[in-house]
Amino acid sequence: MRTRTPIRLTQHWLMVLIAAWSGFGTSASAQETAVTSQPARPTIIKPADTGMTGWLGPMVDVHSQVDEDTDLSSLVPMLDSGGVSYVLLSTRFDQPSSEIHALAGKHPDRIVAAAKTKTKALMKSREGADQIFREEWQSYPYRAMAEVIMWHAAKSGVGAGQAVIEPDSPHLLPLLEASRKAKIPFMAHIEFAMLRSGKAAYMAKFKTLLDANKDVSFGLIHMGQLDAEEAEQLLSSHPNVFLITSHSNPVTYNESVLPWTRLIEGEAFAPRWRPVIERFPDRFVLAFDNVFHFQWRKSFLPQVALWRKVLNTVPDELAHRIAHGNAERLWGFAAVQ
């Protein structure tokens, strides 16, 4: 079987191609309405009324997904139960984004539709991936984009295969330009801990990508599987990157053998992480990243409950930034009071 050699670009040619994509954007009708594709008058949910304890401020989930078996009618009631004001939501693979568009239409203050990026064409670096994303992006006035799978290890039992897109791949260009024009974050899925011996080389290329796109904010989903020292170094050297907290709590990582970041230990931030959070309070953003129906059903509310206990251990201003304030600033959404 022939293996495909990944396409690689020097930083110079990466910038040339980005410039060539300057005409990329939404359709005219989508551009006219894009500003409205955000939570409409964000709903105030009182966690105390749902039985939640601990920190009782608003929460925003900046990245979750649904599969074909997810009961979409159950999502808003679950948000209510956790006191979560709204979620940035996308579909995956063959499930049409139109289902999320319809759900967002019914609940404009609770569901923000995020453009689908998780297609087999993109994850396999196939020809036509750019056009598939272009059609997706122009189909709806999106104000968010789902994670971009750049380095993903195979996950047995859930149909998630390995996928690798190099940081200098031209397949990233239309997604980068969409983020730039819409002024929304580019969320990168990179499992640095799983890269092992290839970590340093991939990190170097990722930093080149950050340097070449300083006007784009990059979020690392699952905190990039970085440890505290690695994260502090990256945050110090690159002000346009932030960390998304999904999979970094024991509700998730205790159920996995994968090397997810241990941001939380027990019911508090891990001692090695708290100084990093306090040094960079604007660079940590809450997310749960439910992917499959069973994750919504089994672990969403336990994660919310744990996070409320954790946020109760830090100053209220910091808790507000992590739980919703940083997300509102990065995506340009109205503040939930």
XYZ file of C-alpha atoms in Angstrom:
337
model
C 0.000 0.000 0.000
C 1.388 3.382 -0.936
C 1.679 5.976 1.782
C 1.139 9.613 1.032
C 3.889 12.048 1.847
C 2.460 15.013 3.790
C 2.655 18.299 1.947
C 4.900 20.717 3.795
C 5.410 24.415 3.300
C 8.108 26.767 4.459
C 6.955 29.714 6.538
C 7.465 31.951 3.482
C 5.174 29.899 1.259
C 2.672 29.492 4.075
C 2.329 33.273 4.184
C 2.076 33.487 0.388
C -0.772 30.992 0.310
C -2.547 32.674 3.197
C -2.437 35.893 1.218
C -3.850 34.042 -1.789
C -6.788 32.995 0.335
C -7.645 36.598 1.170
C -10.797 36.345 -0.919
C -12.103 33.433 1.095
C -15.174 34.133 3.187
C -18.844 33.674 3.724
C -21.519 34.240 1.122
C -23.024 37.708 0.908
C -26.192 36.699 2.740
C -24.219 34.995 5.469
C -21.992 38.053 5.873
C -25.038 40.266 6.335
C -26.346 38.138 9.204
C -23.120 36.820 10.733
C -23.182 39.305 13.573
C -26.464 37.803 14.801
C -25.129 34.264 14.984
C -24.359 34.422 18.673
C -26.357 33.831 21.834
C -29.401 36.085 21.779
C -29.685 37.779 25.168
C -27.773 35.052 27.030
C -30.086 33.273 29.430
C -29.427 33.596 33.139
C -29.496 30.133 34.661
C -29.441 29.858 38.440
C -27.406 26.745 39.354
C -28.716 26.843 42.919
C -32.202 26.140 41.548
C -30.904 22.908 39.980
C -29.268 21.494 43.101
C -25.722 22.417 42.060
C -23.357 23.543 44.809
C -20.030 25.343 44.921
C -19.378 28.288 42.618
C -22.744 29.386 41.220
C -21.772 31.780 38.446
C -22.568 31.393 34.731
C -20.801 28.836 32.558
C -20.194 28.588 28.808
C -19.069 25.386 27.062
C -16.953 26.481 24.083
C -16.757 23.071 22.445
C -19.071 20.076 22.414
C -20.350 17.798 19.678
C -23.202 15.449 18.915
C -23.294 12.116 17.144
C -26.173 10.464 15.313
C -27.410 8.832 18.529
C -27.519 12.001 20.621
C -31.029 13.007 21.668
C -30.940 16.647 20.647
C -34.079 17.415 22.643
C -32.210 16.489 25.833
C -29.396 19.032 25.437
C -31.035 22.251 26.612
C -32.595 20.530 29.670
C -29.101 19.256 30.540
C -27.677 22.762 30.163
C -30.440 23.925 32.503
C -29.615 21.236 35.044
C -25.978 22.299 35.153
C -26.590 26.017 35.021
C -24.683 26.246 31.721
C -25.791 29.328 29.802
C -24.925 28.122 26.290
C -22.749 25.744 24.290
C -20.832 26.021 21.021
C -22.028 22.879 19.263
C -21.050 20.985 16.124
C -21.720 17.695 14.378
C -19.184 15.155 13.184
C -18.599 13.107 10.018
C -21.848 12.144 8.266
C -24.277 13.929 10.583
C -25.578 17.067 8.855
C -24.954 20.462 10.394
C -28.536 21.379 9.503
C -29.665 19.582 12.671
C -27.606 21.984 14.764
C -28.851 24.950 12.724
C -32.432 23.902 13.526
C -31.654 23.435 17.214
C -29.980 26.849 17.363
C -33.048 28.328 15.684
C -35.253 26.944 18.450
C -32.870 27.975 21.215
C -30.881 30.991 19.971
C -29.853 31.939 23.494
C -28.541 28.460 24.354
C -27.033 26.874 21.220
C -24.314 28.435 19.055
C -23.835 26.434 15.879
C -20.154 25.776 15.124
C -19.019 24.973 11.593
C -18.166 21.320 11.083
C -14.498 20.648 10.463
C -14.379 16.967 11.332
C -14.802 15.438 7.885
C -13.038 12.358 6.583
C -11.693 14.351 3.646
C -9.887 16.820 5.891
C -8.671 14.239 8.400
C -7.235 12.131 5.575
C -5.859 15.187 3.713
C -7.812 14.263 0.604
C -8.415 16.452 -2.405
C -11.707 18.279 -2.112
C -11.406 18.901 1.645
C -11.072 22.644 1.044
C -14.266 22.785 -1.020
C -16.206 20.747 1.539
C -15.277 23.217 4.260
C -15.973 26.216 2.027
C -19.498 24.942 1.362
C -20.022 24.291 5.065
C -18.804 27.748 6.042
C -21.003 29.494 3.492
C -24.130 27.519 4.413
C -24.854 29.385 7.654
C -23.815 32.645 9.380
C -21.365 30.895 11.686
C -19.740 32.690 14.606
C -17.773 29.633 15.740
C -15.824 26.772 14.242
C -15.302 23.299 15.662
C -11.896 21.901 16.568
C -9.525 21.188 13.698
C -8.014 17.722 14.015
C -4.281 18.178 13.506
C -2.781 15.266 15.449
C -5.179 12.632 16.750
C -4.195 9.188 17.977
C -6.411 6.209 17.161
C -9.010 5.545 19.874
C -10.192 1.942 19.995
C -13.864 1.220 20.517
C -15.274 4.556 19.335
C -14.363 4.519 15.652
C -11.811 7.304 15.970
C -8.792 6.612 13.799
C -5.426 8.291 13.635
C -5.275 11.573 11.771
C -2.287 13.811 11.135
C -2.207 17.235 9.493
C 1.141 18.981 9.658
C 1.061 22.599 10.913
C 2.495 23.688 7.550
C -0.122 21.848 5.481
C -2.038 23.921 2.894
C -5.223 22.141 4.019
C -5.267 24.461 7.042
C -5.383 27.631 4.949
C -9.152 27.934 4.379
C -9.840 27.263 8.056
C -7.267 29.815 9.146
C -8.695 32.410 6.807
C -12.234 31.723 8.052
C -11.055 32.294 11.625
C -9.243 35.457 10.636
C -12.129 37.031 8.712
C -14.769 36.117 11.281
C -12.453 37.118 14.162
C -13.047 33.846 15.975
C -10.558 31.389 17.479
C -8.992 28.531 15.569
C -9.319 25.506 17.872
C -6.552 22.988 17.270
C -6.699 19.362 18.374
C -3.095 18.277 18.958
C -2.241 15.421 21.311
C 1.332 16.414 22.119
C 1.820 13.725 24.777
C 0.957 11.030 22.240
C 3.534 12.388 19.779
C 6.315 11.142 22.051
C 9.616 11.389 20.115
C 7.975 13.582 17.482
C 6.739 16.153 20.000
C 9.598 18.654 19.674
C 9.494 18.765 15.874
C 5.710 19.142 15.753
C 5.774 21.815 18.485
C 8.374 23.774 16.507
C 6.131 23.734 13.437
C 3.115 24.704 15.537
C 5.001 27.692 16.933
C 5.890 28.710 13.383
C 2.184 28.578 12.563
C 1.423 30.786 15.578
C 4.125 33.259 14.564
C 2.834 33.397 10.973
C -0.726 34.150 12.141
C -0.370 36.525 15.064
C -3.756 38.071 14.315
C -5.530 34.742 14.951
C -6.238 33.331 18.409
C -5.443 29.620 18.688
C -7.099 27.448 21.309
C -5.621 24.073 22.193
C -8.445 21.640 22.850
C -7.786 19.235 25.770
C -5.001 21.673 26.714
C -2.902 20.003 24.043
C -2.059 17.232 26.515
C 0.631 19.586 27.812
C 2.056 19.519 31.311
C 2.277 22.699 33.395
C 5.870 23.507 32.452
C 5.251 23.042 28.728
C 2.085 25.125 28.906
C 3.759 27.965 30.787
C 6.550 28.123 28.226
C 4.094 28.186 25.305
C 1.833 30.799 26.907
C 4.872 32.957 27.724
C 6.272 32.922 24.213
C 3.048 33.116 22.181
C 0.320 35.547 23.314
C -2.107 34.332 20.624
C -2.590 30.864 22.120
C -4.931 29.784 24.929
C -5.850 26.485 26.580
C -9.268 24.813 26.461
C -9.917 22.732 29.571
C -11.786 19.740 28.138
C -10.720 16.257 29.307
C -8.505 17.744 32.038
C -10.617 16.677 35.013
C -10.824 13.302 36.799
C -14.373 12.571 35.618
C -12.821 12.212 32.159
C -9.229 11.127 32.672
C -10.026 8.464 35.273
C -12.030 6.687 32.583
C -9.151 6.720 30.105
C -5.666 5.284 29.701
C -4.644 8.231 27.524
C -2.282 10.920 28.844
C -4.790 13.742 29.236
C -3.591 16.797 31.132
C -4.268 16.612 34.884
C -5.349 20.222 35.418
C -7.625 19.213 38.294
C -6.771 16.861 41.114
C -9.523 16.002 43.557
C -11.737 19.077 43.739
C -9.109 21.762 43.140
C -6.577 22.847 40.558
C -3.432 20.738 40.741
C -0.678 22.513 42.739
C 1.680 22.640 39.743
C -1.057 24.209 37.593
C -2.507 26.868 39.874
C 0.456 29.292 39.566
C 0.217 29.033 35.765
C -3.508 29.838 35.856
C -2.913 32.781 38.167
C -0.126 34.086 35.914
C -2.268 33.758 32.775
C -5.884 34.231 33.942
C -7.069 35.228 30.440
C -5.706 32.100 28.734
C -7.855 29.305 30.199
C -11.304 28.627 28.736
C -13.907 26.149 29.963
C -15.152 23.334 27.719
C -16.446 19.796 28.189
C -16.194 18.428 24.631
C -18.886 15.820 24.775
C -18.511 13.909 21.522
C -20.778 10.878 21.786
C -24.303 10.428 23.125
C -23.068 8.384 26.076
C -20.737 11.184 27.149
C -23.617 13.648 27.257
C -25.686 11.172 29.236
C -23.011 9.885 31.606
C -20.381 12.538 32.223
C -21.611 16.026 31.311
C -23.401 16.894 34.555
C -20.785 15.223 36.797
C -18.147 17.359 35.082
C -20.189 20.516 35.580
C -20.668 19.667 39.263
C -16.936 19.078 39.726
C -15.978 22.292 37.949
C -18.288 24.260 40.228
C -16.451 22.878 43.242
C -13.064 23.653 41.678
C -13.979 27.220 40.730
C -15.146 27.779 44.296
C -11.490 27.422 45.413
C -10.219 30.453 43.456
C -11.051 34.181 43.622
C -14.416 35.010 42.097
C -12.913 37.198 39.374
C -10.704 34.338 38.173
C -13.623 31.902 38.276
C -15.692 34.224 36.072
C -12.884 34.526 33.532
C -12.407 30.783 33.175
C -16.113 29.892 33.233
C -17.400 32.436 30.698
C -15.547 35.739 30.555
C -12.589 34.618 28.462
C -14.921 32.888 26.006
C -17.042 36.006 25.621
C -13.954 38.101 24.904
C -12.399 35.643 22.433
C -15.584 34.984 20.440
C -17.036 38.470 20.834
C -20.220 37.314 22.559
C -22.347 39.444 24.853
C -21.542 38.951 28.524
C -23.706 36.756 30.715
C -24.220 38.722 33.924
